[in-house]
Amino acid sequence: MRSGQKLHNLKQAARTLNFLTEHEIDSYPDLESRVAEITAASTEAAAALKAAERRLAEMAVLIKDVTTCKELRPLVQEYQRAADKKQFRRKHEGTLILYEAAAKALKEQGFQKLPDLYALKNEYKQLAEQKDQMQRQYNDAKRQMQEYGIIKQNVDGILRTAPGKEQMQER
């Protein structure tokens, strides 16, 4: 082993020991349990983040559908009052199709009347803020998981090489 390699290994072992001391990890089972806790927290944070992202996506579609219905309702009312519905429909077919698709989507979700757009946007904003907080928590948990993973690898490496060297010296 080169002297540069030995120096690197010694520095790595010192950093590992400092980390273990700072985090009050006294034994290998303590380290394993801490790694398991952090991994579980990271997994839980990832699941919560994905659930929030799914809900935000659903809400974005809901807000779009409600907005479409509100904006196009006057045109639909005009269509219902029109004397020549066929001609009116041909003239405004694209817009009417958009309204009908949005209204159908809302009806399929169980809405009999339009939800309050202001309340939906507020809920979306709050959920987006919660998602941002969850993202930060997930990033912290992921960083910790990587940090503890490296420390555990270092400890495993130290424990693996130590018995092998003793056996070599005995021969």
Coordinates of C-alpha atoms in Angstrom, one line a residue:
M1 CA 0.0 0.0 0.0
R2 CA 1.4 3.4 -0.9
S3 CA 2.0 6.0 1.7
G4 CA -0.6 8.4 0.1
Q5 CA -3.2 5.6 0.3
K6 CA -2.3 5.0 3.9
L7 CA -2.6 8.6 4.8
H8 CA -6.0 8.8 3.0
N9 CA -7.2 5.7 4.9
L10 CA -6.1 7.2 8.2
K11 CA -7.8 10.5 7.5
Q12 CA -11.0 8.7 6.5
A13 CA -10.9 6.6 9.6
A14 CA -10.4 9.7 11.7
R15 CA -13.4 11.5 10.1
T16 CA -15.4 8.4 10.6
L17 CA -14.5 8.2 14.3
N18 CA -15.2 11.9 14.7
F19 CA -18.6 11.4 13.1
L20 CA -19.5 8.5 15.3
T21 CA -18.4 10.4 18.4
E22 CA -20.3 13.6 17.5
H23 CA -23.5 11.5 16.9
E24 CA -23.0 9.5 20.1
I25 CA -22.8 6.2 18.3
D26 CA -21.0 3.8 20.6
S27 CA -21.5 0.4 18.9
Y28 CA -22.0 -1.2 15.5
P29 CA -25.7 -2.1 16.4
D30 CA -26.3 1.6 17.3
L31 CA -24.9 2.6 13.8
E32 CA -27.1 0.0 12.1
S33 CA -30.2 1.1 14.0
R34 CA -29.5 4.8 13.2
V35 CA -29.0 3.9 9.5
A36 CA -32.3 1.9 9.5
E37 CA -34.2 4.9 11.2
I38 CA -32.8 7.3 8.7
T39 CA -33.6 5.1 5.7
A40 CA -37.2 4.6 7.0
A41 CA -37.5 8.4 7.5
S42 CA -36.3 9.0 3.9
T43 CA -38.7 6.4 2.5
E44 CA -41.6 7.9 4.4
A45 CA -40.6 11.4 3.3
A46 CA -40.5 10.2 -0.3
A47 CA -43.9 8.6 -0.1
A48 CA -45.4 11.7 1.5
L49 CA -43.8 13.9 -1.2
K50 CA -45.2 11.7 -4.0
A51 CA -48.7 11.8 -2.5
A52 CA -48.6 15.6 -2.3
E53 CA -47.4 15.8 -5.9
R54 CA -50.2 13.5 -7.1
R55 CA -52.8 15.6 -5.2
L56 CA -51.3 18.8 -6.6
A57 CA -51.6 17.3 -10.1
E58 CA -55.2 16.3 -9.5
M59 CA -56.0 19.7 -8.1
A60 CA -54.4 21.5 -11.1
V61 CA -56.7 19.6 -13.4
L62 CA -59.7 20.3 -11.2
I63 CA -58.9 24.0 -11.2
K64 CA -58.4 24.0 -15.0
D65 CA -61.8 22.3 -15.4
V66 CA -63.6 24.7 -13.0
T67 CA -62.0 27.7 -14.7
T68 CA -63.0 26.4 -18.2
C69 CA -66.6 25.9 -17.1
K70 CA -66.8 29.3 -15.4
E71 CA -65.3 31.1 -18.4
L72 CA -67.4 29.3 -21.0
R73 CA -70.7 29.2 -19.1
P74 CA -72.0 32.5 -20.8
L75 CA -71.4 31.0 -24.2
V76 CA -73.2 27.8 -23.3
Q77 CA -76.2 29.8 -21.9
E78 CA -76.2 31.7 -25.2
Y79 CA -76.2 28.3 -27.1
Q80 CA -79.1 27.1 -25.0
R81 CA -81.1 30.3 -25.9
A82 CA -80.1 30.2 -29.6
A83 CA -82.9 29.8 -32.1
D84 CA -80.7 27.9 -34.6
K85 CA -78.7 25.6 -32.3
K86 CA -77.1 23.6 -35.2
Q87 CA -75.6 26.8 -36.7
F88 CA -74.5 28.1 -33.3
R89 CA -72.9 24.8 -32.5
R90 CA -71.0 24.7 -35.8
K91 CA -69.7 28.2 -35.2
H92 CA -68.6 27.5 -31.6
E93 CA -68.0 23.8 -31.7
G94 CA -64.4 23.8 -30.4
T95 CA -65.4 25.9 -27.4
L96 CA -68.5 23.9 -26.6
I97 CA -66.5 20.7 -26.8
L98 CA -64.0 22.1 -24.2
Y99 CA -66.9 23.1 -21.9
E100 CA -68.6 19.7 -22.3
A101 CA -65.3 17.8 -21.6
A102 CA -64.6 20.0 -18.5
A103 CA -68.2 19.6 -17.2
K104 CA -68.1 15.8 -17.8
A105 CA -64.8 15.5 -15.9
L106 CA -66.3 17.4 -12.9
K107 CA -69.4 15.3 -13.0
E108 CA -67.3 12.1 -13.0
Q109 CA -65.5 13.4 -9.9
G110 CA -68.9 13.7 -8.1
F111 CA -69.4 17.5 -8.4
Q112 CA -73.0 18.5 -8.9
K113 CA -72.2 22.2 -8.9
L114 CA -69.0 24.0 -9.5
P115 CA -66.6 24.0 -6.5
D116 CA -65.4 27.4 -5.3
L117 CA -62.4 28.4 -7.4
Y118 CA -61.0 30.7 -4.8
A119 CA -61.0 28.0 -2.2
L120 CA -59.5 25.5 -4.6
K121 CA -56.7 27.9 -5.4
N122 CA -56.0 28.6 -1.7
E123 CA -55.9 24.8 -1.0
Y124 CA -53.6 24.3 -3.9
K125 CA -51.3 27.1 -2.6
Q126 CA -51.2 25.6 0.9
L127 CA -50.5 22.2 -0.5
A128 CA -47.7 23.5 -2.7
E129 CA -46.1 25.1 0.4
Q130 CA -46.4 21.9 2.3
K131 CA -44.9 20.0 -0.7
D132 CA -42.0 22.4 -0.7
Q133 CA -41.5 21.8 3.0
M134 CA -41.7 18.0 2.4
Q135 CA -39.2 18.4 -0.4
R136 CA -36.7 20.0 2.0
Q137 CA -37.3 17.3 4.6
Y138 CA -36.8 14.6 1.9
N139 CA -33.6 16.3 0.8
D140 CA -32.3 16.4 4.3
A141 CA -33.2 12.8 5.0
K142 CA -31.6 11.7 1.7
R143 CA -28.5 13.7 2.5
Q144 CA -28.4 12.1 6.0
M145 CA -29.0 8.7 4.6
Q146 CA -26.0 9.1 2.2
E147 CA -23.8 10.5 5.0
Y148 CA -24.6 7.6 7.3
G149 CA -24.3 5.1 4.4
I150 CA -20.7 6.3 3.8
I151 CA -19.9 6.2 7.5
K152 CA -21.3 2.6 7.6
Q153 CA -19.2 1.6 4.6
N154 CA -16.1 3.1 6.2
V155 CA -16.8 1.2 9.5
D156 CA -17.4 -2.0 7.5
G157 CA -14.1 -1.4 5.6
I158 CA -12.2 -0.8 8.8
L159 CA -13.7 -3.9 10.5
R160 CA -13.0 -6.0 7.5
T161 CA -9.4 -5.0 7.1
A162 CA -8.6 -5.2 10.8
P163 CA -9.1 -8.9 11.4
G164 CA -7.3 -9.8 8.1
K165 CA -4.2 -7.8 9.1
E166 CA -4.1 -9.5 12.5
Q167 CA -4.2 -12.9 10.8
M168 CA -1.4 -11.9 8.5
Q169 CA 0.8 -10.8 11.5
E170 CA 0.1 -14.1 13.3
R171 CA 1.6 -16.1 10.4

